[in-house]
Amino acid sequence: MFSNTMTFAGRELKSYFNSPIAYIVIVLALVISGWLFFLNFFISGQATIRGLLTGSMPLVFMIFVPAITMRLIAEEKKSGTIELVVTLPVTDWEIVLGKYLAALVLLTITIIMTFTYPITIGMLGDPDGGAVAGQYLGLFLLGATYLAIGLFASGITANQIVAFLTAIVLIAAFYLVGNFVVFFPGPLASVLEYIGVNYHFQNLARGVIDTKDLVYYAGMIFLFLFLAVRSLESRKWK
Amino acid sequence: MINVENLTKRYGDQRAVDNISFSIETGEIIGFLGPNGAGKTTTMKIITCFMPASSGRVEVDGLDVFDHSLEIRRKIGYLPETTPLYPEMNVREYLRFVQALRSMPRSGRESRLADMIDLCGLGEVIHKDIGELSKGYRQRVGLAQAIIHDPEILILDEPTIGLDPNQVVEIRSLIAALGREKTLILCTHILSEVEAVCSRVLIINHGQLVADGSPDTLRAGLEGRQRLLVRLKAGADIGQLRQTLAVHEGVSVEELPAAEPETLEFEITGGVNGDLRENIFRAVADAGWVLLEMRREVQSLEDVFRDLTQGGERADNVQ
């Protein structure tokens, strides 16, 4: 099980870095986040990273993550390689997990590259290390959840553009749902708040690591990976 | 080895495969023939566990393909209609990728890869990206992928499509060589391919199995319907010729437009009573006409195929 997953992950990673996609997407994510960071830095004259990590990065990821997941399954469906992959003696879970892992590595590399910002801040002042760590953990889990959603979106179509847009719409829905809680009555509002990704992200970003939030992210990731597997299996529905 | 029972696949209201049954023994080389859209590819996709049947059963070595999918996938090598290649990988990476997913023992991988390079003639391109390869080389890479784990069953869906004539010959001889060791199903609509390679032919049309037999038996099925083209010098009497030949049951004489001046052309088709050529020669000689040409058309698998897949137009001609 593990070795097949790693084989898929390895192939996907190589193909990310053999084509310009990975470089373009990473550079774009860094340029945009860098611009947002220095905008804050010079215009507001504040050496802070909190706004970037908790406010801007979730929005940057909303575009960045679908861009790295859109091809994962859709391209195989389009080119016909899916027929090879699913007629090999491997399970659909191995395929999906392998692809997810590759995307997760790419995401992690990108996140690590943004470490330059807190390091810059650290040279100028004395940031709260715990809060920054919490924000990064939150960002990682947020990105990992987006990836699962993006992978699912890639599984339901053979068209990468459709996969990209579907993922953005789904992610935006989960991100924004928390903003509409004020319009709903009490119990429903707290349910909606819990469903939204941003609520849990803000909890972690305050430096409070609560199992409730970790369970939420793990649940979301599992749910969408499960749906991605189901989308691969959909060919088997009679 | 492969047992297909009452297999049906529906897409919506349409039946792509409609209640077909056949079984294939170990070591047979099967030509799976049919016009485009007849249901060949769908049948192969079911046998290779890509998708399930709507109803009916497919068993490989006594195991149901739906319930024992992983086990069966191990036994099968499959080259789908669209060659499943990753253009950004090089040939070596690609074949190593397939080996890894086939869980081949690590120690044997390198030597098996070398064998494949030899067998499929990939030496020159092994380090090239697949995206840069010609269609012929891509097809060979696809074939190498299908046989790399030495499968018991090899399923090739239109392996020579889109190749130039030289490449077709190369791939075909490769397939014939493979067929000596394996159970092989070759899906195609190219008849010469089947005649060159296969020991048994299944013909499918509109999702239904319309013929099953060796190329020779299928041809023999049409042999009663011999067809002779006869050219006589002008002056012969078609009515008299008909009368003379009428003693043989089911013989018909049709006059064709003459291609040469001062000649008459006939098409004579006959029933099941042996060779008509001698009778025609005698009839012509007795009447004192001049026989310029007589030619017997040999029925090809192509005739069988057309006969079975075009609603029997030819059969009507013969009546």
XYZ file of C-alpha atoms in Angstrom:
557
model
C 0.000 0.000 0.000
C 2.628 2.452 1.117
C 5.079 1.711 -1.664
C 2.473 2.170 -4.418
C 1.394 5.460 -2.883
C 5.010 6.616 -2.842
C 5.473 5.541 -6.466
C 2.503 7.672 -7.496
C 3.660 10.568 -5.351
C 7.145 10.384 -6.837
C 5.832 10.414 -10.383
C 3.570 13.374 -9.699
C 6.332 15.357 -8.026
C 8.709 14.729 -10.907
C 6.065 15.777 -13.351
C 5.442 18.979 -11.345
C 9.087 19.901 -11.569
C 9.635 18.617 -15.113
C 7.059 21.037 -16.411
C 6.906 24.771 -15.757
C 3.718 24.529 -13.674
C 5.380 24.101 -10.304
C 7.818 26.962 -10.850
C 5.206 29.348 -12.201
C 2.748 28.617 -9.435
C 5.323 28.840 -6.636
C 6.826 32.040 -7.996
C 3.403 33.616 -8.406
C 2.385 32.659 -4.877
C 5.616 34.139 -3.526
C 5.410 37.314 -5.597
C 1.865 37.994 -4.477
C 2.496 37.157 -0.829
C 5.754 39.137 -0.920
C 4.018 42.130 -2.381
C 1.302 41.943 0.266
C 3.928 41.595 2.989
C 6.012 44.583 1.894
C 2.917 46.643 1.211
C 2.151 46.295 4.882
C 5.809 46.749 5.766
C 6.452 50.013 3.954
C 3.075 51.663 3.615
C 1.768 50.986 7.086
C 5.284 51.120 8.456
C 4.578 48.069 10.564
C 6.882 45.094 10.876
C 4.132 42.550 11.295
C 3.276 39.316 9.613
C -0.002 38.609 11.277
C -2.123 40.266 8.597
C -0.331 38.422 5.847
C -0.586 34.974 7.385
C -4.095 35.206 8.735
C -5.723 37.549 6.231
C -4.038 37.360 2.839
C -2.519 33.903 2.568
C -5.850 32.032 2.847
C -7.019 34.086 -0.128
C -3.807 33.543 -2.083
C -4.167 29.812 -1.419
C -7.703 29.936 -2.766
C -6.172 30.434 -6.239
C -2.788 28.817 -5.680
C -4.057 25.436 -4.442
C -6.563 24.815 -7.259
C -3.772 25.671 -9.705
C -1.624 22.838 -8.382
C -4.416 20.297 -8.004
C -6.404 20.902 -11.189
C -4.350 18.591 -13.390
C -3.866 15.746 -10.930
C -6.735 13.516 -12.043
C -8.366 15.540 -14.824
C -5.281 15.316 -17.010
C -5.137 11.538 -16.685
C -8.775 11.328 -17.665
C -8.180 13.560 -20.659
C -5.066 11.807 -21.953
C -6.335 8.294 -21.280
C -3.545 7.356 -18.873
C -6.258 6.826 -16.275
C -7.009 3.588 -18.103
C -3.487 2.380 -17.379
C -3.506 3.552 -13.792
C -6.768 1.936 -12.755
C -6.090 -1.341 -14.567
C -2.798 -1.778 -12.725
C -3.013 -3.865 -9.561
C -3.331 -0.828 -7.285
C -6.249 0.480 -5.261
C -8.007 3.766 -5.937
C -6.952 4.973 -2.475
C -3.305 4.451 -3.359
C -3.740 6.548 -6.489
C -5.516 9.377 -4.674
C -3.176 9.390 -1.676
C -0.109 9.400 -3.916
C -1.354 12.415 -5.800
C -2.379 14.162 -2.609
C 1.025 13.599 -1.080
C 2.797 15.089 -4.095
C 0.639 18.202 -3.937
C 1.239 18.407 -0.205
C 4.994 18.416 -0.768
C 4.662 21.250 -3.276
C 2.515 23.202 -0.822
C 5.005 22.620 1.978
C 7.889 23.850 -0.170
C 5.955 27.017 -0.961
C 5.086 27.598 2.688
C 8.690 27.074 3.735
C 9.769 29.688 1.194
C 7.614 32.270 2.923
C 9.642 31.758 6.105
C 11.762 34.663 4.822
C 9.049 37.065 6.019
C 8.988 36.072 9.696
C 12.787 35.914 9.589
C 12.874 39.504 8.285
C 10.505 40.523 11.045
C 12.629 38.677 13.576
C 15.669 40.731 12.577
C 13.772 43.957 13.117
C 11.793 43.184 16.199
C 10.740 40.512 18.561
C 7.730 38.645 17.173
C 5.708 36.237 19.250
C 7.211 32.931 18.111
C 4.302 30.879 19.414
C 1.739 32.899 17.507
C 3.752 32.730 14.276
C 4.127 28.961 14.680
C 0.376 28.656 15.260
C -0.311 30.754 12.195
C 1.955 28.557 10.100
C 0.389 25.379 11.432
C -3.025 26.838 10.650
C -1.890 27.843 7.178
C -0.521 24.377 6.503
C -3.736 22.664 7.624
C -5.815 25.164 5.679
C -3.745 24.501 2.546
C -3.935 20.752 3.106
C -7.724 20.978 3.302
C -7.859 23.096 0.150
C -5.706 20.466 -1.583
C -8.155 17.704 -0.742
C -10.998 19.829 -2.093
C -8.972 20.598 -5.229
C -8.130 16.942 -5.770
C -11.790 16.037 -5.539
C -12.640 18.770 -8.069
C -10.002 17.365 -10.403
C -11.554 13.920 -10.077
C -15.004 14.875 -11.264
C -13.977 16.165 -14.690
C -11.581 15.610 -17.551
C -11.248 19.356 -18.062
C -8.573 21.140 -16.042
C -10.247 24.541 -16.292
C -13.474 23.088 -14.935
C -11.487 21.434 -12.142
C -9.759 24.741 -11.346
C -12.984 26.753 -11.204
C -14.914 24.081 -9.297
C -12.160 24.000 -6.691
C -12.181 27.796 -6.318
C -15.949 27.836 -5.895
C -15.904 25.032 -3.308
C -13.023 26.544 -1.383
C -14.595 29.994 -1.437
C -17.831 28.496 -0.149
C -16.077 26.858 2.786
C -14.046 29.983 3.454
C -16.884 32.459 3.292
C -19.616 30.468 5.000
C -18.410 31.746 8.369
C -18.975 35.340 7.241
C -22.690 34.808 6.848
C -23.426 33.429 10.289
C -24.894 36.731 11.437
C -27.858 36.182 9.132
C -28.842 32.903 10.738
C -30.445 32.019 14.058
C -28.278 30.784 16.928
C -27.956 26.999 16.567
C -27.673 27.132 12.774
C -25.144 29.927 13.055
C -22.826 27.883 15.229
C -23.113 24.920 12.856
C -22.211 27.139 9.916
C -19.384 28.667 11.866
C -18.040 25.211 12.596
C -18.275 24.170 8.930
C -16.304 27.181 7.729
C -12.543 26.710 7.373
C -11.717 30.225 8.467
C -13.116 29.899 12.010
C -10.754 27.030 12.815
C -7.914 28.774 11.074
C -8.359 31.908 13.180
C -8.386 29.760 16.331
C -5.039 28.241 15.422
C -3.671 31.623 14.311
C -4.210 32.982 17.805
C -1.751 30.336 18.916
C -4.424 28.206 20.549
C -4.028 24.637 19.425
C -7.295 22.921 20.164
C -8.055 19.288 19.253
C -11.452 20.424 18.034
C -9.828 22.397 15.222
C -7.354 19.655 14.343
C -10.202 17.137 14.177
C -12.079 19.492 11.893
C -9.197 19.695 9.418
C -8.489 15.972 9.547
C -12.188 15.326 8.952
C -12.375 17.714 6.007
C -9.252 16.231 4.405
C -10.554 12.703 4.838
C -14.001 13.626 3.520
C -12.695 15.161 0.308
C -10.093 12.457 -0.301
C -12.877 9.949 0.151
C -14.987 11.853 -2.377
C -12.014 11.926 -4.755
C -11.743 8.139 -4.475
C -15.465 7.877 -5.123
C -15.090 10.064 -8.193
C -12.457 7.662 -9.546
C -14.749 4.776 -8.733
C -17.671 6.427 -10.456
C -16.766 4.491 -13.599
C -17.729 1.394 -11.631
C -21.234 2.525 -10.804
C -23.610 0.296 -12.647
C -9.224 -19.140 -18.996
C -11.517 -16.241 -19.828
C -15.192 -16.892 -19.563
C -17.754 -14.304 -20.623
C -21.375 -15.072 -19.879
C -24.355 -13.031 -21.033
C -22.363 -9.853 -20.795
C -24.354 -6.664 -21.231
C -23.205 -3.071 -20.856
C -25.665 -0.231 -21.083
C -24.843 3.438 -21.411
C -28.150 5.049 -20.633
C -30.619 3.496 -23.037
C -27.994 2.328 -25.451
C -26.632 -1.188 -25.245
C -22.954 -1.035 -26.121
C -22.620 -4.753 -25.495
C -25.732 -6.853 -25.717
C -25.783 -10.261 -24.076
C -22.614 -11.790 -25.476
C -21.048 -15.044 -24.310
C -17.799 -16.682 -25.284
C -14.887 -18.408 -23.661
C -11.219 -18.331 -24.426
C -8.766 -21.130 -23.663
C -5.202 -20.688 -22.490
C -2.838 -20.016 -25.369
C -5.418 -18.971 -27.912
C -4.829 -15.929 -30.091
C -8.175 -14.282 -30.510
C -9.011 -11.668 -33.084
C -11.819 -9.546 -31.725
C -13.276 -7.949 -34.807
C -15.968 -5.424 -35.376
C -16.656 -2.079 -36.981
C -15.923 1.027 -34.953
C -18.402 1.383 -32.129
C -19.435 -2.266 -32.174
C -18.591 -2.830 -28.517
C -15.059 -4.261 -28.733
C -13.425 -1.676 -26.517
C -16.266 -1.810 -24.000
C -15.870 -5.579 -23.701
C -12.120 -5.202 -23.175
C -12.653 -2.517 -20.542
C -14.839 -4.914 -18.620
C -12.373 -7.813 -18.845
C -9.532 -5.554 -17.669
C -11.568 -4.397 -14.645
C -11.739 -0.806 -15.857
C -15.495 -0.795 -15.482
C -18.155 -3.299 -14.524
C -20.792 -4.955 -16.669
C -24.415 -3.880 -16.379
C -25.300 -7.538 -16.195
C -23.690 -10.884 -16.872
C -20.412 -12.311 -15.665
C -16.801 -12.237 -16.715
C -14.469 -14.758 -15.131
C -10.737 -15.034 -15.539
C -9.270 -18.302 -14.263
C -12.555 -18.908 -12.495
C -12.432 -15.599 -10.614
C -15.057 -12.936 -11.130
C -13.490 -9.736 -12.475
C -15.535 -7.518 -10.228
C -14.934 -9.381 -6.973
C -11.275 -10.304 -7.524
C -10.257 -7.228 -9.428
C -6.719 -6.844 -8.051
C -5.782 -10.484 -8.594
C -7.010 -10.410 -12.161
C -5.336 -7.100 -12.948
C -2.036 -8.777 -12.025
C -2.535 -11.457 -14.667
C -3.459 -9.111 -17.491
C -1.335 -6.881 -19.669
C -3.415 -4.247 -21.394
C -2.733 -1.777 -24.150
C -5.789 0.495 -24.354
C -6.945 2.118 -27.564
C -5.397 5.460 -26.621
C -1.861 4.547 -25.649
C -1.560 5.552 -21.994
C 1.713 7.474 -21.914
C 2.961 10.416 -19.876
C 4.635 12.780 -22.353
C 6.852 14.403 -19.709
C 8.458 11.114 -18.618
C 11.252 9.453 -20.502
C 10.816 5.894 -21.708
C 12.985 4.417 -18.984
C 11.231 6.311 -16.177
C 7.878 5.290 -17.552
C 8.692 1.600 -17.724
C 10.252 1.691 -14.249
C 7.094 3.370 -12.971
C 4.950 0.559 -14.374
C 7.331 -2.065 -12.979
C 7.103 -0.542 -9.524
C 3.301 -0.511 -9.600
C 3.309 -4.085 -10.883
C 5.253 -4.900 -7.674
C 7.916 -6.744 -9.621
C 10.808 -8.004 -7.498
C 13.436 -5.257 -7.425
C 16.287 -7.552 -8.336
C 14.680 -8.579 -11.609
C 13.569 -5.155 -12.794
C 16.709 -4.003 -14.548
C 17.206 -7.204 -16.539
C 13.541 -7.364 -17.490
C 13.730 -3.753 -18.634
C 16.710 -4.641 -20.819
C 14.711 -7.521 -22.305
C 11.849 -5.171 -23.120
C 14.199 -2.686 -24.750
C 15.501 -5.523 -26.900
C 12.174 -7.066 -27.723
C 10.386 -3.815 -28.538
C 13.380 -2.140 -30.174
C 13.526 0.802 -27.769
C 17.309 1.054 -27.491
C 17.604 4.326 -29.352
C 14.862 6.153 -27.490
C 15.191 4.851 -23.953
C 16.358 8.200 -22.555
C 14.066 10.358 -24.672
C 10.941 12.014 -23.362
C 7.863 10.133 -24.519
C 6.383 13.380 -25.818
C 9.146 13.540 -28.433
C 8.589 10.045 -29.807
C 6.997 9.142 -33.118
C 3.686 7.331 -33.123
C 5.394 4.040 -33.908
C 7.761 4.305 -30.969
C 4.940 5.351 -28.649
C 3.030 2.269 -29.645
C 6.074 0.126 -28.894
C 6.452 1.754 -25.494
C 2.770 1.036 -24.854
C 3.324 -2.565 -25.831
C 6.404 -2.839 -23.616
C 4.305 -1.518 -20.735
C 1.673 -4.193 -21.364
C 4.105 -7.133 -21.389
C 6.720 -5.987 -18.898
C 5.360 -8.166 -16.087
C 5.114 -11.204 -18.380
C 1.322 -11.454 -18.062
C -0.601 -14.619 -18.770
C -3.176 -12.682 -20.723
C -2.410 -9.893 -23.142
C -5.139 -7.597 -24.398
C -4.287 -5.203 -27.207
C -6.889 -2.711 -28.376
C -6.172 -1.482 -31.899
C -2.397 -1.717 -31.522
C -1.556 -0.679 -35.079
C -3.952 2.227 -35.453
C -2.324 5.334 -36.883
C 0.934 3.647 -37.816
C 2.571 3.763 -41.223
C 2.729 0.502 -43.204
C 6.292 -0.317 -42.145
C 5.488 0.218 -38.498
C 2.360 -1.888 -38.871
C 4.441 -4.788 -40.138
C 6.908 -4.404 -37.265
C 4.257 -4.252 -34.559
C 2.374 -7.116 -36.118
C 5.388 -9.409 -36.131
C 6.031 -8.444 -32.533
C 2.455 -9.382 -31.682
C 2.742 -12.677 -33.533
C 5.901 -13.469 -31.546
C 4.153 -12.666 -28.265
C 1.161 -14.760 -29.227
C 3.289 -17.891 -29.175
C 3.558 -17.719 -25.395
C 0.413 -16.012 -24.193
C -3.311 -15.907 -24.345
C -3.825 -12.926 -26.561
C -6.855 -10.866 -27.476
C -6.349 -8.522 -30.376
C -9.107 -5.992 -30.938
C -9.115 -4.555 -34.378
C -11.137 -3.645 -37.399
C -8.224 -4.381 -39.704
C -8.824 -7.785 -41.217
C -5.406 -8.539 -42.591
C -4.118 -8.218 -39.050
C -6.408 -10.973 -37.897
C -5.576 -13.198 -40.850
C -1.888 -12.729 -40.178
C -1.925 -13.457 -36.483
C -5.047 -15.026 -35.030
C -6.115 -18.613 -34.567
C -9.690 -17.717 -33.795
C -11.941 -14.835 -34.706
C -14.852 -13.351 -32.804
C -16.893 -10.868 -34.773
C -19.065 -8.419 -32.903
C -21.587 -6.036 -34.405
C -24.000 -3.670 -32.674
C -22.951 -5.199 -29.379
C -23.795 -8.728 -30.442
C -21.556 -11.634 -31.256
C -22.216 -12.577 -34.881
C -19.458 -15.080 -35.577
C -17.005 -17.263 -33.726
C -14.526 -19.581 -35.404
C -11.138 -19.927 -37.036
C -10.486 -17.676 -40.039
C -10.676 -20.798 -42.224
C -14.046 -21.955 -40.912
C -15.479 -18.482 -41.291
C -14.303 -18.373 -44.872
C -15.644 -21.860 -45.471
C -19.044 -20.678 -44.327
C -19.137 -18.523 -47.421
C -17.521 -21.011 -49.775
C -20.787 -22.390 -51.099
C -21.379 -18.965 -52.479
C -18.747 -19.053 -55.138
C -18.545 -16.182 -57.506
C -17.184 -16.466 -61.027
C -16.514 -13.729 -63.510
C -16.746 -14.933 -67.093
C -15.950 -13.006 -70.255
C -17.140 -14.363 -73.601
C -16.640 -13.119 -77.144
C -19.711 -11.401 -78.568
C -22.282 -13.744 -80.054
C -22.956 -15.828 -76.992
C -26.531 -16.175 -75.861
C -27.188 -15.477 -72.227
C -30.541 -17.247 -72.227
C -28.997 -20.444 -73.481
C -26.173 -20.226 -70.947
C -28.687 -19.816 -68.162
C -30.613 -22.815 -69.356
C -27.539 -24.991 -69.533
C -26.455 -24.035 -66.042
C -29.968 -24.235 -64.580
C -29.494 -27.961 -63.911
C -27.292 -26.867 -61.014
C -29.472 -25.699 -58.219
C -29.197 -22.111 -57.041
C -26.964 -20.893 -59.830
C -27.633 -17.444 -61.143
C -26.185 -15.720 -64.182
C -26.106 -11.953 -64.312
C -24.941 -9.967 -67.271
C -22.558 -7.184 -66.395
C -21.797 -4.114 -68.479
C -18.983 -5.164 -70.788
C -15.660 -3.501 -70.121
C -14.253 -4.349 -73.565
C -15.939 -3.946 -76.951
C -17.207 -7.080 -78.695
C -17.383 -9.039 -75.454
C -20.001 -10.125 -72.961
C -19.414 -10.307 -69.243
C -21.265 -12.446 -66.765
C -21.223 -12.847 -63.075
C -22.120 -16.370 -62.108
C -22.836 -17.157 -58.519
C -23.638 -20.579 -57.355
C -24.993 -22.738 -54.581
C -23.305 -25.514 -52.717
C -22.667 -27.956 -55.525
C -18.915 -27.809 -55.965
C -16.801 -26.119 -58.558
C -18.782 -24.657 -61.444
C -15.810 -23.802 -63.635
C -15.747 -27.068 -65.488
C -19.487 -26.905 -66.188
C -19.151 -23.411 -67.538
C -16.254 -24.350 -69.745
C -18.201 -27.272 -71.226
C -21.369 -25.252 -71.697
C -19.422 -22.578 -73.549
C -17.439 -25.079 -75.655
C -20.530 -27.120 -76.576
C -22.333 -24.022 -77.770
C -19.317 -23.048 -79.832
C -18.703 -19.715 -78.091
C -15.315 -18.307 -77.297
C -14.225 -18.120 -73.666
C -11.888 -15.187 -73.185
C -11.565 -15.125 -69.445
C -12.824 -16.906 -66.380
C -11.914 -15.907 -62.863
C -13.029 -17.281 -59.504
C -13.170 -14.825 -56.654
C -11.796 -16.254 -53.453
C -13.814 -15.280 -50.433
C -11.728 -13.366 -47.969
C -12.267 -12.721 -44.329
C -13.199 -9.281 -45.504
C -16.242 -10.728 -47.272
C -17.215 -12.594 -44.135
C -16.844 -9.439 -42.131
C -18.838 -7.297 -44.529
C -21.432 -9.986 -44.795
C -21.925 -10.175 -41.067
C -21.688 -6.526 -40.191
C -23.583 -4.830 -42.993
C -26.974 -6.417 -42.635
C -26.231 -9.131 -45.192
C -26.116 -7.047 -48.378
C -23.890 -9.575 -50.060
C -26.089 -12.439 -49.046
C -28.876 -10.741 -50.981
C -26.730 -10.539 -54.092
C -26.096 -14.215 -54.001
C -29.752 -15.244 -53.950
